[in-house]
XYZ file of C-alpha atoms in Angstrom:
278
model
C -26.425 -21.400 4.511
C -26.408 -23.790 7.472
C -25.266 -22.584 10.854
C -21.647 -23.146 11.849
C -21.761 -25.031 15.124
C -18.051 -25.400 15.853
C -14.869 -23.547 14.985
C -13.462 -26.565 13.173
C -16.325 -26.298 10.682
C -14.863 -23.144 9.172
C -12.208 -25.411 7.631
C -14.822 -27.449 5.744
C -16.173 -26.533 2.297
C -19.491 -25.435 3.831
C -17.654 -23.314 6.398
C -15.571 -21.622 3.709
C -18.732 -20.979 1.694
C -20.253 -19.370 4.785
C -17.256 -17.069 5.242
C -17.342 -16.154 1.541
C -21.034 -15.300 1.838
C -20.547 -13.164 4.952
C -17.590 -11.216 3.545
C -19.305 -10.885 0.181
C -22.014 -8.946 2.012
C -19.333 -6.824 3.692
C -17.949 -5.750 0.306
C -21.453 -5.230 -1.067
C -22.455 -3.030 1.860
C -19.336 -0.880 1.508
C -20.090 -0.380 -2.182
C -23.640 0.682 -1.342
C -22.980 2.883 1.681
C -19.583 4.569 1.282
C -19.794 8.109 -0.106
C -16.529 7.637 -1.977
C -18.019 4.687 -3.847
C -20.679 7.010 -5.270
C -18.177 9.677 -6.281
C -15.169 7.698 -7.512
C -14.060 7.363 -11.117
C -15.134 3.989 -12.506
C -13.791 4.334 -16.056
C -10.580 2.428 -15.448
C -8.633 0.126 -17.727
C -5.823 -2.343 -17.266
C -5.296 -5.523 -15.284
C -5.625 -4.813 -11.519
C -3.598 -7.905 -10.623
C -0.610 -6.255 -12.308
C -0.543 -3.692 -9.510
C -2.061 -0.690 -11.255
C -4.873 0.508 -13.480
C -5.226 3.579 -15.660
C -7.751 6.343 -16.113
C -7.785 8.394 -19.305
C -8.893 11.999 -19.631
C -9.689 13.282 -23.103
C -9.297 16.900 -24.156
C -12.182 18.825 -25.693
C -12.656 18.943 -29.438
C -14.274 21.769 -31.381
C -16.436 21.304 -34.452
C -14.991 22.182 -37.832
C -16.536 23.085 -41.161
C -17.975 20.217 -43.144
C -15.330 18.676 -45.387
C -12.347 19.631 -43.219
C -11.403 16.030 -42.447
C -11.947 14.954 -46.048
C -9.828 17.731 -47.502
C -7.137 17.281 -44.900
C -7.120 13.513 -45.183
C -7.557 13.004 -41.431
C -9.906 13.686 -38.578
C -9.093 15.426 -35.333
C -6.635 13.612 -33.132
C -7.717 12.642 -29.634
C -5.385 14.054 -27.005
C -5.400 11.860 -23.932
C -3.963 12.456 -20.484
C -3.371 9.065 -18.809
C -3.387 8.796 -15.021
C -1.964 5.689 -13.340
C -3.594 4.446 -10.141
C -1.089 2.297 -8.267
C -2.665 -0.365 -6.070
C -0.022 0.105 -3.409
C -1.820 -0.106 -0.068
C -1.824 -3.699 1.207
C -3.980 -4.326 4.247
C -5.460 -7.202 6.223
C -8.165 -7.853 8.796
C -7.326 -11.295 10.146
C -8.894 -12.593 13.355
C -7.469 -15.164 15.733
C -10.268 -16.901 17.581
C -9.995 -19.325 20.487
C -12.684 -21.801 21.405
C -13.420 -19.779 24.528
C -14.184 -16.738 22.337
C -17.306 -18.357 20.917
C -18.982 -19.028 24.242
C -20.954 -15.782 24.233
C -21.952 -15.372 20.584
C -21.616 -18.834 19.085
C -19.427 -19.436 16.057
C -21.515 -17.851 13.342
C -22.565 -15.058 15.695
C -18.907 -14.242 16.335
C -18.104 -14.377 12.614
C -20.977 -12.002 11.870
C -19.803 -9.605 14.591
C -16.198 -9.605 13.370
C -17.321 -9.156 9.758
C -19.483 -6.197 10.763
C -16.499 -4.600 12.506
C -14.361 -5.268 9.438
C -16.921 -3.505 7.284
C -16.635 -0.434 9.481
C -12.835 -0.588 9.473
C -12.594 -0.862 5.685
C -15.150 1.901 5.163
C -13.292 4.301 7.457
C -9.952 3.640 5.799
C -11.232 3.888 2.222
C -13.242 7.043 2.908
C -10.320 8.779 4.620
C -7.899 7.846 1.854
C -10.315 9.115 -0.815
C -10.955 12.476 0.827
C -7.289 12.917 1.796
C -6.344 12.514 -1.867
C -9.011 15.036 -2.876
C -7.648 17.617 -0.435
C -4.017 16.872 -1.310
C -4.482 17.278 -5.067
C -7.388 19.732 -5.182
C -7.376 23.514 -4.807
C -7.979 25.283 -1.524
C -10.641 27.968 -1.738
C -9.197 30.693 0.431
C -11.956 33.304 0.599
C -15.675 33.791 0.034
C -17.505 36.924 -0.991
C -20.695 35.407 0.422
C -21.624 35.385 4.099
C -24.527 32.960 4.597
C -24.106 29.178 4.632
C -26.279 28.699 1.562
C -24.593 31.463 -0.428
C -21.139 30.089 0.412
C -22.300 26.678 -0.744
C -23.520 28.181 -4.004
C -20.286 30.111 -4.500
C -18.229 26.954 -4.023
C -20.395 25.002 -6.455
C -20.162 27.703 -9.104
C -16.374 27.644 -8.858
C -16.494 24.143 -10.333
C -19.555 24.699 -12.509
C -17.874 27.515 -14.454
C -14.511 25.799 -14.964
C -13.282 25.994 -18.537
C -10.012 24.517 -19.758
C -8.666 22.006 -22.277
C -10.698 19.206 -20.719
C -14.030 20.769 -19.735
C -16.170 23.704 -20.705
C -18.450 23.995 -17.699
C -19.610 21.180 -15.421
C -23.305 20.205 -15.124
C -24.675 20.455 -11.598
C -25.803 16.856 -11.565
C -22.124 15.934 -11.907
C -21.074 17.947 -8.828
C -21.115 16.769 -5.208
C -20.254 18.534 -1.953
C -19.120 16.624 1.139
C -19.151 18.503 4.455
C -18.022 17.797 7.968
C -20.941 17.512 10.433
C -20.481 21.077 11.713
C -20.702 22.718 8.282
C -23.480 20.386 7.218
C -25.414 21.346 10.330
C -24.947 25.069 9.655
C -26.259 24.687 6.135
C -29.114 22.484 7.245
C -30.124 24.923 9.984
C -30.057 27.817 7.519
C -32.305 25.928 5.116
C -34.676 24.871 7.915
C -35.077 28.438 9.146
C -35.032 30.401 5.899
C -36.561 28.133 3.289
C -40.310 27.953 3.004
C -40.387 25.184 0.463
C -42.809 22.302 0.544
C -40.213 20.144 -1.208
C -37.803 20.406 1.732
C -38.650 18.053 4.590
C -36.929 19.468 7.655
C -37.557 16.280 9.642
C -35.448 13.937 7.531
C -31.753 13.481 8.244
C -30.462 14.308 4.767
C -31.586 16.840 2.198
C -29.912 14.758 -0.564
C -29.357 17.717 -2.901
C -29.448 21.510 -3.000
C -29.912 23.403 -6.253
C -29.300 20.156 -8.149
C -26.027 19.343 -6.337
C -25.620 16.215 -4.215
C -24.742 16.967 -0.584
C -23.255 14.595 1.990
C -22.127 14.773 5.606
C -19.035 12.786 6.564
C -16.910 12.370 9.668
C -14.003 11.130 7.536
C -12.784 14.388 6.024
C -9.177 15.322 6.854
C -8.646 17.298 10.044
C -9.769 20.944 9.762
C -11.383 20.356 6.352
C -14.847 21.902 6.348
C -16.027 20.770 2.951
C -14.929 19.326 -0.367
C -16.635 20.040 -3.682
C -15.811 17.904 -6.688
C -16.988 16.730 -10.043
C -17.934 13.070 -9.806
C -15.108 10.937 -11.112
C -12.417 13.404 -10.074
C -10.774 10.778 -7.858
C -10.250 7.166 -8.867
C -9.877 4.179 -6.566
C -9.404 0.488 -7.149
C -9.868 -2.108 -4.399
C -8.887 -5.775 -4.608
C -10.068 -8.240 -1.961
C -9.110 -11.796 -1.132
C -10.577 -13.981 1.591
C -8.174 -15.474 4.113
C -7.905 -19.240 3.879
C -9.152 -20.271 7.359
C -6.845 -22.593 9.276
C -5.911 -23.727 12.755
C -2.728 -22.357 14.287
C -0.213 -25.158 14.989
C -0.099 -26.480 18.551
C -3.069 -24.362 19.598
C -6.819 -24.338 19.923
C -7.078 -21.137 17.913
C -8.298 -20.566 14.358
C -7.940 -17.616 12.016
C -10.177 -16.100 9.364
C -10.676 -12.703 7.754
C -9.914 -10.725 4.627
C -6.952 -9.244 2.770
C -7.388 -6.167 0.617
C -5.264 -3.838 -1.459
C -6.225 -0.463 -2.857
C -4.950 2.603 -4.646
C -6.341 6.153 -4.797
C -5.425 8.902 -7.254
C -6.908 12.220 -8.364
C -7.785 12.134 -12.067
C -9.286 15.631 -12.387
C -7.616 17.770 -9.695
C -8.775 20.951 -11.440
C -12.359 19.994 -10.582
C -11.768 19.573 -6.829
C -11.974 22.406 -4.298
C -11.800 22.252 -0.536
C -12.387 24.664 2.325
C -10.137 24.376 5.358
């Protein structure tokens, strides 16, 4: 994409293509980097433009003796619990830029800087909304019988792993993730560094990725006073819709605007598989 040399160029087809390319990378980077994007429920149906989508949760079925369906004239019915995710948060990141604003960075340099800031703003908001919903709808784990950081981690994981109800009969560890605030993450990391003599654990790297088969993340976006959240992947659903602002010049001014509009909704689908420590 050619460089944008003047603000008026953002109104041209090539300028609009440039903005679409830049903000396309913003959305792509959020999808790659946000923890919530890795943990959210993606099995959604419906038409997002209608204002909502739906997640479905199926109950367990037990096997029956051969011939049961034939003799009864019907198979087992699927019991479904639908969960509606309303796309009810409407947001915008629209920038007003004067000619004098481009003196330091140039036009495309300024656009890149604003887009980078927008990426951070969207990530913070989406992460906080996701984890706030998890804490709001999940179960608070009040007490631990364990005392060490690693044993507490294991106890929390097993709380989800051993869940049995109409929808699940145990949860595989590769479907569980734990997100910690930096303090708790540091305590666990320090315990592992000091007490684990394991060649597979590199104490120099920033993240240990997983412990005992469970994904582990550190995040600064957990709700206030929340130490950690454990959840089955897919326990919280989120849908995000984005739309690029149509760049234009403000009347009777030397200022232009550009940016992005976005709407999103967040809803717990499997609250029984979410636990948090506060």
